[in-house]
PDB file of C-alpha atoms in Angstrom:
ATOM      1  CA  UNK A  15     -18.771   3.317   2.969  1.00 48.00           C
ATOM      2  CA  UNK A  16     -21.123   4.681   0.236  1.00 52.00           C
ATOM      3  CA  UNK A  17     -19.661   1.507  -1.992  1.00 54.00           C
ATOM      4  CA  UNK A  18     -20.620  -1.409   1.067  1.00 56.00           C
ATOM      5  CA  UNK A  19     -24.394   0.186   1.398  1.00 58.00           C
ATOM      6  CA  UNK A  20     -25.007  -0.057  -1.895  1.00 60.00           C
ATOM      7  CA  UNK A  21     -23.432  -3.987  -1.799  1.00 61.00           C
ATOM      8  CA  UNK A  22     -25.761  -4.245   1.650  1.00 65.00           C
ATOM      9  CA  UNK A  23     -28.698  -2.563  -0.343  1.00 69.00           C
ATOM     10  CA  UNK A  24     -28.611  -5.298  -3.153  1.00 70.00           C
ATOM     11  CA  UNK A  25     -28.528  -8.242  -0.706  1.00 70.00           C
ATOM     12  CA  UNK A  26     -31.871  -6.505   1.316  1.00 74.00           C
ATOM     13  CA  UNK A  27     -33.423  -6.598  -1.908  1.00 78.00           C
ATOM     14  CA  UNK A  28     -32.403 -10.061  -3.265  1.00 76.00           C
ATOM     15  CA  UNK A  29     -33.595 -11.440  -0.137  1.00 77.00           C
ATOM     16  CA  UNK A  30     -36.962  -9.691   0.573  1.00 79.00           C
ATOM     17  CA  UNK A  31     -37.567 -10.395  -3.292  1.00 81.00           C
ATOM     18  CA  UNK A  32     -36.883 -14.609  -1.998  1.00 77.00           C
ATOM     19  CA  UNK A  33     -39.192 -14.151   1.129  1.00 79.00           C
ATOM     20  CA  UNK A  34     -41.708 -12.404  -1.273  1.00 77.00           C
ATOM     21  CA  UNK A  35     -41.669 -15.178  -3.782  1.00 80.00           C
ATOM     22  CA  UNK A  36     -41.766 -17.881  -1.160  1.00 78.00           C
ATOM     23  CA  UNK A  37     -45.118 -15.924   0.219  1.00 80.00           C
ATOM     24  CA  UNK A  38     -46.610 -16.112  -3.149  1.00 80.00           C
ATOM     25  CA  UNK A  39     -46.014 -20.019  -3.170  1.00 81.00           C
ATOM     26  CA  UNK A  40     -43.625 -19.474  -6.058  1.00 83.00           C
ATOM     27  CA  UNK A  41     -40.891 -21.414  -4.096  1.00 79.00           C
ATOM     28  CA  UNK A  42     -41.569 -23.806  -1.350  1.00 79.00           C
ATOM     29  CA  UNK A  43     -38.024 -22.587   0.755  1.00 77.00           C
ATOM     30  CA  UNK A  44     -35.912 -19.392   0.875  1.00 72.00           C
ATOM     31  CA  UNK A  45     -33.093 -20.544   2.433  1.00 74.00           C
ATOM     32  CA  UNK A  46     -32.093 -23.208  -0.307  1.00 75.00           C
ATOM     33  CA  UNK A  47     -31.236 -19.737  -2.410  1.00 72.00           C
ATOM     34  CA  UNK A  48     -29.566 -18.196  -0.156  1.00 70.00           C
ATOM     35  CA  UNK A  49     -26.043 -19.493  -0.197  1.00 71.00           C
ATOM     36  CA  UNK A  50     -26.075 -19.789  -4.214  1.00 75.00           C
ATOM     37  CA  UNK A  51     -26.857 -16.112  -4.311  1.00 74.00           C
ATOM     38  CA  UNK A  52     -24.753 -15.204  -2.509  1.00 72.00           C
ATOM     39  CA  UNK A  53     -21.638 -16.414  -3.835  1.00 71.00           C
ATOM     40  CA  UNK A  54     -23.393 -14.859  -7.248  1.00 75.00           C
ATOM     41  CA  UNK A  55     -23.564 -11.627  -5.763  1.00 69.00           C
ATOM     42  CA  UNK A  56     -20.297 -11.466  -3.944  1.00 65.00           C
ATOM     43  CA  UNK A  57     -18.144 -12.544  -7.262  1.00 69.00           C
ATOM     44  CA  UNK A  58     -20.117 -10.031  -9.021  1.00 69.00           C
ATOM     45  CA  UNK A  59     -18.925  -7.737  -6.244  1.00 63.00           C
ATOM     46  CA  UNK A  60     -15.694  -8.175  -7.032  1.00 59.00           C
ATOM     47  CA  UNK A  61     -15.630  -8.536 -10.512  1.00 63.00           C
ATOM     48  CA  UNK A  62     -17.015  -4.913 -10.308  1.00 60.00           C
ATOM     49  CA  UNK A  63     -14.774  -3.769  -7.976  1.00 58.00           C
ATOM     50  CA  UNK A  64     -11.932  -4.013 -10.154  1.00 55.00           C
ATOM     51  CA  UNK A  65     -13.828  -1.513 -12.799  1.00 56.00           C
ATOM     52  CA  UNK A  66     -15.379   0.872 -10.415  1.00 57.00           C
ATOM     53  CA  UNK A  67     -13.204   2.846  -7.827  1.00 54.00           C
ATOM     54  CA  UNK A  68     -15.202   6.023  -7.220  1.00 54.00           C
ATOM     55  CA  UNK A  69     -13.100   8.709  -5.744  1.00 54.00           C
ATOM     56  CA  UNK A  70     -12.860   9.078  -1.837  1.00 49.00           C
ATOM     57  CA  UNK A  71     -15.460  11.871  -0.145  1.00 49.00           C
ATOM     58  CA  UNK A  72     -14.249  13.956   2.969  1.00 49.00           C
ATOM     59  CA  UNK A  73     -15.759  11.228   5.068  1.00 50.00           C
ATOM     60  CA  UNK A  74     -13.676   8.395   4.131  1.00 80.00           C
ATOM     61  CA  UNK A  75     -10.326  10.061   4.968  1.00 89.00           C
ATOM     62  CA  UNK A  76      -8.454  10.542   8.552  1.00 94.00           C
ATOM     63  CA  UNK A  77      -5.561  12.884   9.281  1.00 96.00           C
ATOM     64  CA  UNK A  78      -2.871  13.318  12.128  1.00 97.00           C
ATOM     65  CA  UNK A  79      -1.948  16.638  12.755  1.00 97.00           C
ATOM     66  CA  UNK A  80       1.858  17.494  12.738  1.00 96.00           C
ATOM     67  CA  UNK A  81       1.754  19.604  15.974  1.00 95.00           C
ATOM     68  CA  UNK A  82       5.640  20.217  16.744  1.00 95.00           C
ATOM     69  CA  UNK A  83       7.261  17.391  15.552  1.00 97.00           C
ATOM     70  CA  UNK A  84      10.568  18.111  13.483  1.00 97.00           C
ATOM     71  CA  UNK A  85      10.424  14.565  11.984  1.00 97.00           C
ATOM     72  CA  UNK A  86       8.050  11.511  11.518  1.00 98.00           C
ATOM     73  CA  UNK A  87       8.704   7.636  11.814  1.00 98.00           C
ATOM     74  CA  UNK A  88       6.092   5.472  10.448  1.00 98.00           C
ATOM     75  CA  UNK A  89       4.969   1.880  10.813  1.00 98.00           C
ATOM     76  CA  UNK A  90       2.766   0.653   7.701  1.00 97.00           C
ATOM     77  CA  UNK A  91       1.234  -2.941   8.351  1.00 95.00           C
ATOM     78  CA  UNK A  92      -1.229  -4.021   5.254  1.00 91.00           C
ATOM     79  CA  UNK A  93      -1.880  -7.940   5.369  1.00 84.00           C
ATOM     80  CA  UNK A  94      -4.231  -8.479   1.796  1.00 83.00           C
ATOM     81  CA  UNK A  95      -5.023  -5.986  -0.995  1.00 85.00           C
ATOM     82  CA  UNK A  96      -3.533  -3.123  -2.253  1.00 89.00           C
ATOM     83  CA  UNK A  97      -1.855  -0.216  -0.654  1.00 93.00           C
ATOM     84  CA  UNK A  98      -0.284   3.172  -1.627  1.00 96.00           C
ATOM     85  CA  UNK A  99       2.048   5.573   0.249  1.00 98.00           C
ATOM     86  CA  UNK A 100       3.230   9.242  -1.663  1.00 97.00           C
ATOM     87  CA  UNK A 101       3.657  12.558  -0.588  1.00 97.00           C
ATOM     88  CA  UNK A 102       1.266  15.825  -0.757  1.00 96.00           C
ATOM     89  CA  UNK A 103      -0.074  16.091   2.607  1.00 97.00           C
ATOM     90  CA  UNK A 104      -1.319  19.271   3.472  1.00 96.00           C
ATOM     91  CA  UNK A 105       0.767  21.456   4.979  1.00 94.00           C
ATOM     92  CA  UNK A 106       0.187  20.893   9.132  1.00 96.00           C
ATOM     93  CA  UNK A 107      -0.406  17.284   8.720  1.00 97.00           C
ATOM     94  CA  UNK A 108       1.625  14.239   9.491  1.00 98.00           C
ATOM     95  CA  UNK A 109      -0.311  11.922   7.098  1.00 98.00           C
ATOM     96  CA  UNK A 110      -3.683  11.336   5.262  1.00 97.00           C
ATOM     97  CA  UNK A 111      -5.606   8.670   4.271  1.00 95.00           C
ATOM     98  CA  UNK A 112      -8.343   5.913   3.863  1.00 92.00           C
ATOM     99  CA  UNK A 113     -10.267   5.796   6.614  1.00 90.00           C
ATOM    100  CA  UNK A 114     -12.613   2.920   6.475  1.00 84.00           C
ATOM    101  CA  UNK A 115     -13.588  -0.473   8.488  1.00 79.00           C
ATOM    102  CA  UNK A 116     -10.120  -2.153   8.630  1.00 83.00           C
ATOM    103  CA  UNK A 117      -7.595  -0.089   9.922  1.00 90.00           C
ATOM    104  CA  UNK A 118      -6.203   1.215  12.654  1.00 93.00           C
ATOM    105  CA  UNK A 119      -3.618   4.181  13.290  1.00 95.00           C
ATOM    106  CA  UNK A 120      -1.831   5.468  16.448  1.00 96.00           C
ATOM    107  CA  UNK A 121       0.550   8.599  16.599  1.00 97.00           C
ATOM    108  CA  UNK A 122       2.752   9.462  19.852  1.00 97.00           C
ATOM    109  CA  UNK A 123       5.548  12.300  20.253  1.00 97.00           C
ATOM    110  CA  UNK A 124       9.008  10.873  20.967  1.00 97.00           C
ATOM    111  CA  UNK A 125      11.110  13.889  21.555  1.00 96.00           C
ATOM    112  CA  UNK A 126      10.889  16.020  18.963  1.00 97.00           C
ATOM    113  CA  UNK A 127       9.399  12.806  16.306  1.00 98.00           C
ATOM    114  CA  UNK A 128       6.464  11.645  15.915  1.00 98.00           C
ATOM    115  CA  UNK A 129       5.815   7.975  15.201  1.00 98.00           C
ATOM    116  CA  UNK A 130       2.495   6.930  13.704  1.00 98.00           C
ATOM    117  CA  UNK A 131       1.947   3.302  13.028  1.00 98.00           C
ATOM    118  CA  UNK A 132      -0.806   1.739  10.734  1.00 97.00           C
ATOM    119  CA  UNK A 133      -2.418  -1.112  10.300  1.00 94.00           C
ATOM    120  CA  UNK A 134      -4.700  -1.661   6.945  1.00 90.00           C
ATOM    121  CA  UNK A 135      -6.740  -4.715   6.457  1.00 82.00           C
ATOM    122  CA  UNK A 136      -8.239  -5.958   3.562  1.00 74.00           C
ATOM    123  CA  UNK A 137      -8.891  -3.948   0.507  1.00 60.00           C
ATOM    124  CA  UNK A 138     -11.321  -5.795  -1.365  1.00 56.00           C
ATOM    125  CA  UNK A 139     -14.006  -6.969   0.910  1.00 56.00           C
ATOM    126  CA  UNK A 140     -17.010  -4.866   0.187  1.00 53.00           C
ATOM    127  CA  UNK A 141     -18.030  -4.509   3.649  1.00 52.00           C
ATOM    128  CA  UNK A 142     -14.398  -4.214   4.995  1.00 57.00           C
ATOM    129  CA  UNK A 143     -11.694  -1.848   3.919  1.00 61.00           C
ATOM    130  CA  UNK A 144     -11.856   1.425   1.316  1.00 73.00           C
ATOM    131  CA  UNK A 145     -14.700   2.320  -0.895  1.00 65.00           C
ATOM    132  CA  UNK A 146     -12.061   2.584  -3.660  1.00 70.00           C
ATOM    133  CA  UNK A 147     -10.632  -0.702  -3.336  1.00 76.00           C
ATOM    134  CA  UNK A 148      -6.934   0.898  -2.151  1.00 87.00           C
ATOM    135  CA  UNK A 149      -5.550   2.106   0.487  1.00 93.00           C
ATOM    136  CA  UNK A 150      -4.188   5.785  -0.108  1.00 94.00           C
ATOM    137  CA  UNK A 151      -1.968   7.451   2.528  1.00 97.00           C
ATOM    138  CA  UNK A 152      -0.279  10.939   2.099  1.00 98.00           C
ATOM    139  CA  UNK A 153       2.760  11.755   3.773  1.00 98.00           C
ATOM    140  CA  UNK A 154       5.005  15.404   4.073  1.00 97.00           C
ATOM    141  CA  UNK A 155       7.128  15.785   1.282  1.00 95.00           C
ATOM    142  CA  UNK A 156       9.221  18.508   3.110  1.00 92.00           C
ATOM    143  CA  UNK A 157      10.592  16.924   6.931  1.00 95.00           C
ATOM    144  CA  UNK A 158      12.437  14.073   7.422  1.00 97.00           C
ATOM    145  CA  UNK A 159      10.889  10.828   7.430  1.00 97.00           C
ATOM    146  CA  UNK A 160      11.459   7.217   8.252  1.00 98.00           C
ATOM    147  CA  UNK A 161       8.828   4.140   6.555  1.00 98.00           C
ATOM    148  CA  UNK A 162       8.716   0.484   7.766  1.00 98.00           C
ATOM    149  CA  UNK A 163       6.230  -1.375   5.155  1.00 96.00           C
ATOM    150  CA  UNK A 164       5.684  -4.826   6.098  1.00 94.00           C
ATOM    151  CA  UNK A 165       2.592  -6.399   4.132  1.00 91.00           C
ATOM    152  CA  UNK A 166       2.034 -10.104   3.190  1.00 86.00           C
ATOM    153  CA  UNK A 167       0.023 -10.623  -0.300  1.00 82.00           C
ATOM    154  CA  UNK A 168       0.067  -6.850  -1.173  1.00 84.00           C
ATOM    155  CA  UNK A 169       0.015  -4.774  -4.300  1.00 90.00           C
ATOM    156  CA  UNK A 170       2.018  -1.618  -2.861  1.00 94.00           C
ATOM    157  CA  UNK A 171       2.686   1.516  -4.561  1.00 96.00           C
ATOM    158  CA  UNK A 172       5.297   3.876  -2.553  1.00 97.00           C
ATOM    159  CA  UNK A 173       6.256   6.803  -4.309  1.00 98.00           C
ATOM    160  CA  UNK A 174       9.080   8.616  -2.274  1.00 98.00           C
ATOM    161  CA  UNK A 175      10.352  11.187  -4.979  1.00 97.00           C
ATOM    162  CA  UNK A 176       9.229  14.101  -3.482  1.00 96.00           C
ATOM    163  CA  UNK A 177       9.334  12.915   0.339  1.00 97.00           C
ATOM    164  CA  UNK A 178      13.076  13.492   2.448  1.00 97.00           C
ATOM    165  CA  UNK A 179      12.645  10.020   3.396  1.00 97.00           C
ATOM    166  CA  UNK A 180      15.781   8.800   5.007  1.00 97.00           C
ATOM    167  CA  UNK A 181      15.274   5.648   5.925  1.00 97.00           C
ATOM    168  CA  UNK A 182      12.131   2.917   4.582  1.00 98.00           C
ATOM    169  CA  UNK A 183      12.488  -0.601   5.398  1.00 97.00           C
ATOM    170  CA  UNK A 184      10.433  -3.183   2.967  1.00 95.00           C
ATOM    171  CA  UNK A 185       9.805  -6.430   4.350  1.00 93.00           C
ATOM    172  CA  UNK A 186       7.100  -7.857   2.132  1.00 90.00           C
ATOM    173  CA  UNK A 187       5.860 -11.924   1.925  1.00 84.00           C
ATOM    174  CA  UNK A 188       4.169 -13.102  -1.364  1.00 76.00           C
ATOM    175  CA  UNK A 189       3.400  -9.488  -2.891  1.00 81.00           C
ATOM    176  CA  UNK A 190       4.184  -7.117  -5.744  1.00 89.00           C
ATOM    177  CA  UNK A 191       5.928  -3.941  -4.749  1.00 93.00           C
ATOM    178  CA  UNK A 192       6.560  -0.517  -7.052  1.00 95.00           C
ATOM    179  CA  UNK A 193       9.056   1.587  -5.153  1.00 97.00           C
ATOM    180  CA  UNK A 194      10.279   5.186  -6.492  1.00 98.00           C
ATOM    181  CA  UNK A 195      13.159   6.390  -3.978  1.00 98.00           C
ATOM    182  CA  UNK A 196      13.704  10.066  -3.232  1.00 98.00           C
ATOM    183  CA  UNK A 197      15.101  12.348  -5.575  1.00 97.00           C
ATOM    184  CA  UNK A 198      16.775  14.576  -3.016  1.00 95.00           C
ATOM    185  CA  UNK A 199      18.844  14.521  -0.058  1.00 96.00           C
ATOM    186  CA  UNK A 200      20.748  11.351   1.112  1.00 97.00           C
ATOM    187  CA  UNK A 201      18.143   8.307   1.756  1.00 98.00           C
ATOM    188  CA  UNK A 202      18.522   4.410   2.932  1.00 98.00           C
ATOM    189  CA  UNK A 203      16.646   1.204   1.438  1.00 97.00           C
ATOM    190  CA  UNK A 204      16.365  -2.273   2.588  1.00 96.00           C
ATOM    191  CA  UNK A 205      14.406  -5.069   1.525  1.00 93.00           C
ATOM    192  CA  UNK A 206      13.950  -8.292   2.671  1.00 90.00           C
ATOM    193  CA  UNK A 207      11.312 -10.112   0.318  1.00 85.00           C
ATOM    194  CA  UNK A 208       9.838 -13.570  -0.071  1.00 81.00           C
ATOM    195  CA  UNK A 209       8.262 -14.782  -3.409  1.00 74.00           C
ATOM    196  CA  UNK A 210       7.709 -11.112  -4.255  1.00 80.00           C
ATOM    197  CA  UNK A 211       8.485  -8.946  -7.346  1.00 89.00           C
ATOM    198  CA  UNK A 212      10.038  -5.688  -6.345  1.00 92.00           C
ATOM    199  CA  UNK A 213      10.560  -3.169  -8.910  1.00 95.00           C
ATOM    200  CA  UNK A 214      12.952  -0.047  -8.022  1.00 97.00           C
ATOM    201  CA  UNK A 215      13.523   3.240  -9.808  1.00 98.00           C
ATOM    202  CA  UNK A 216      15.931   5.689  -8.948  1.00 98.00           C
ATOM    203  CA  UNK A 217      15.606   9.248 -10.442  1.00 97.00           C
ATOM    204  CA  UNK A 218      17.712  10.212 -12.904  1.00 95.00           C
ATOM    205  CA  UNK A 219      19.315  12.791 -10.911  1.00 95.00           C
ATOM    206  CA  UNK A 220      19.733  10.497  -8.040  1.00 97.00           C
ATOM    207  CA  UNK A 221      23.468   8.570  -7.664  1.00 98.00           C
ATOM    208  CA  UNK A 222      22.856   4.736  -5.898  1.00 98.00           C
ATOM    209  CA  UNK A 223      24.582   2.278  -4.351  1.00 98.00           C
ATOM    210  CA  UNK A 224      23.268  -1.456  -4.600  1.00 96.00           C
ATOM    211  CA  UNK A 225      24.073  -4.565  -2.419  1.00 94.00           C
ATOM    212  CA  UNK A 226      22.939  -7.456  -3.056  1.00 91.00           C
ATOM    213  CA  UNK A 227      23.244 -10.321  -0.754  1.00 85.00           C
ATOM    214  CA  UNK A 228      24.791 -13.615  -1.490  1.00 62.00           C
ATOM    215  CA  UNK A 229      22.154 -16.348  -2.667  1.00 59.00           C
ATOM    216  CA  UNK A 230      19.493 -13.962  -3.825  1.00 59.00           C
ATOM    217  CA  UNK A 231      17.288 -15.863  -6.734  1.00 63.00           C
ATOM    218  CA  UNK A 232      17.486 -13.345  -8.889  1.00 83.00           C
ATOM    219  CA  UNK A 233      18.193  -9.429  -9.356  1.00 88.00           C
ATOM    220  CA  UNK A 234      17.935  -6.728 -12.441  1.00 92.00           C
ATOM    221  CA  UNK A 235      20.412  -4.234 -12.193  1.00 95.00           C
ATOM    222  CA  UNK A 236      20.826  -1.450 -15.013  1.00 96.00           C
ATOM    223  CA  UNK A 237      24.213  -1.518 -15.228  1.00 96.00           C
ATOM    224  CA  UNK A 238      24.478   1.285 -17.049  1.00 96.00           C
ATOM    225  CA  UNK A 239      23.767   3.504 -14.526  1.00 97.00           C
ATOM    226  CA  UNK A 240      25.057   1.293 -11.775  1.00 97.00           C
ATOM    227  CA  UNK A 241      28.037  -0.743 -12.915  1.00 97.00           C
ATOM    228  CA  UNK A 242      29.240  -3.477 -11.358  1.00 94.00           C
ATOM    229  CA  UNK A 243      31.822  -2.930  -8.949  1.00 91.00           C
ATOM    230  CA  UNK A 244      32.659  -5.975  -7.192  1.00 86.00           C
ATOM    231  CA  UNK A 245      30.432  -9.324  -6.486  1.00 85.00           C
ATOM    232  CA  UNK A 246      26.947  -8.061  -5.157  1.00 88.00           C
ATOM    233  CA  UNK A 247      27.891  -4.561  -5.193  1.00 94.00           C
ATOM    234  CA  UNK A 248      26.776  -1.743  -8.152  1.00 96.00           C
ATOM    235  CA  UNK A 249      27.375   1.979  -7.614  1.00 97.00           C
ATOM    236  CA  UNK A 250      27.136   5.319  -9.761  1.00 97.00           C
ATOM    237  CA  UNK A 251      30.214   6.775 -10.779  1.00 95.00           C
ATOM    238  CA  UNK A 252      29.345   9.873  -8.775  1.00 96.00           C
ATOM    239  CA  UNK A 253      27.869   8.419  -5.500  1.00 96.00           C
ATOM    240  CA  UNK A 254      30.810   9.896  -3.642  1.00 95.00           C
ATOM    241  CA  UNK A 255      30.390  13.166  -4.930  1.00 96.00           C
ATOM    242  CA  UNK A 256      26.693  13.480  -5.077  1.00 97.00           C
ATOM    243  CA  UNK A 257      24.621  15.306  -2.556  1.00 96.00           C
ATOM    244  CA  UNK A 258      21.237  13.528  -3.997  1.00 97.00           C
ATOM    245  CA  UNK A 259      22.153   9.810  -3.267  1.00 98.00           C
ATOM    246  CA  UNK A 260      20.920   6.085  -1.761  1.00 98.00           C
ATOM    247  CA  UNK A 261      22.089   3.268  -0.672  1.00 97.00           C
ATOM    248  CA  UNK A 262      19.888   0.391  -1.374  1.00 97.00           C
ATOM    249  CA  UNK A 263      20.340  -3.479   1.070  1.00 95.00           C
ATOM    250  CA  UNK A 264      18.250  -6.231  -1.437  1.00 92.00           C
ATOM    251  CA  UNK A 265      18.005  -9.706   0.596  1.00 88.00           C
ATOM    252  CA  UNK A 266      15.581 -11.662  -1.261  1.00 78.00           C
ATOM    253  CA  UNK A 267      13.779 -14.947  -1.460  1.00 75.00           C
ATOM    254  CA  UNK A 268      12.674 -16.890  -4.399  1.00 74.00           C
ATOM    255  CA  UNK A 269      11.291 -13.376  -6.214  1.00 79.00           C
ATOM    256  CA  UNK A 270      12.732 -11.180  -8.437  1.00 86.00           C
ATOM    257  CA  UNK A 271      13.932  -7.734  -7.336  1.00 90.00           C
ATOM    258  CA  UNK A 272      14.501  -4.764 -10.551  1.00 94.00           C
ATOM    259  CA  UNK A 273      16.479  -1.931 -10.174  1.00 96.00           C
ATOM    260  CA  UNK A 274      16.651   1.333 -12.166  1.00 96.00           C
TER     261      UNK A 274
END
């Protein structure tokens, strides 16, 4: 918010200095200016963007209370920009984050679950989306947890090593994705990419099993951590043993998908 007033501050000003100029007979029409300048002022925008991400105040964030739910299932829908998801929410709260023009978020009990779903616009529209330029969303690191991330031309962060997430689901279009998987209990990853780069890290403590489906372009496996057990299929040595483990589903388009 404070970052779009100051971007709606510097247009009021170029254009009353044009009206002011155009009073003085120093131009004969405003409005020939107008559409150069702005173009000028919005690449400037977000040339500056890129350099200044000023932290978020209590204003700009939301929050969804917990209340009784045991466990949370949550719908992330981000179209353009950048978006991250980690854990450290407070202690009471199902999730916080950005709150700017752009998104929208709904929660509901089901049972004993609660199921939030959000959608983010745009991240780098100075009038539209977070003063920061990203999306940040907080999520419990100590229930149970279930992600869906679907995003189209996305930058996406998700860092689940401290979060019991069970289950996420990645479906992601043209984008660039950073995904750290939990580093306790037993959790549950597919993705299903287009012309993406995906790049997976498993903890060091953490035993995987890997799948890849037939006819994906192309896939990085660190085979020395997860050899190769049959055609499309890596697994640790001690997945059957370990009580810290995941199973990871890859079906991929013309990207590249890294695992390690």
């Amino acid at each position: 918010m404070r970052r779009a007033n100051l971007f709606w501050g510097v247009v009021l000003i170029i254009v009353g200095l044009l009206l002011y100029l155009q009073a003085q007979g120093i131009i004969n029409n405003v409005f020939q200016y107008l559409w150069p300048l702005a173009l000028i002022v919005l690449g400037i925008w977000f040339i500056l963007s890129v350099y200044w991400k000023p932290a978020p105040s209590p204003e700009d964030t939301f929050s969804i209370p917990l209340g009784l739910a045991q466990s949370v299932s949550y719908k992330f829908s981000h179209g353009v920009g950048q978006l991250e998801i980690r854990g450290g929410a407070p202690m009471g709260q199902a999730i916080v984050g950005t709150n700017a023009a752009g998104i929208n978020k709904e929660s509901r009990m089901v049972g004993d679950r609660l199921e939030v779903s959000v959608e983010a616009g745009p991240s780098f529209i100075p009038f539209i989306g977070p003063g920061e330029g990203v999306w940040r969303f907080q999520i419990p690191q100590d229930l149970p947890v279930l992600l869906t991330v679907e995003s189209g031309a996305s930058a996406l962060d998700i860092d689940l090593a401290d979060v019991l997430a069970t289950r996420l689901a990645l479906k992601t279009g043209a984008s660039s994705a950073n995904v750290i998987m939990p580093a306790r209990g037993v959790s549950l990853l597919d993705v299903e990419s287009g012309a993406a780069s995906v790049n997976i890290r498993v903890p060091a403590a953490t035993a995987a099993r890997i799948r890849v489906k037939n006819g994906v372009a192309a896939v990085d496996v660190d085979t020395n951590r997860f050899p190769l057990l049959d055609s499309g299929i890596y697994q640790s040595s001690t997945f059957n043993t370990s009580s810290d483990r995941t199973e990871i589903n890859i079906e991929s388009g013309p990207g590249k998908v890294t695992v390690k």
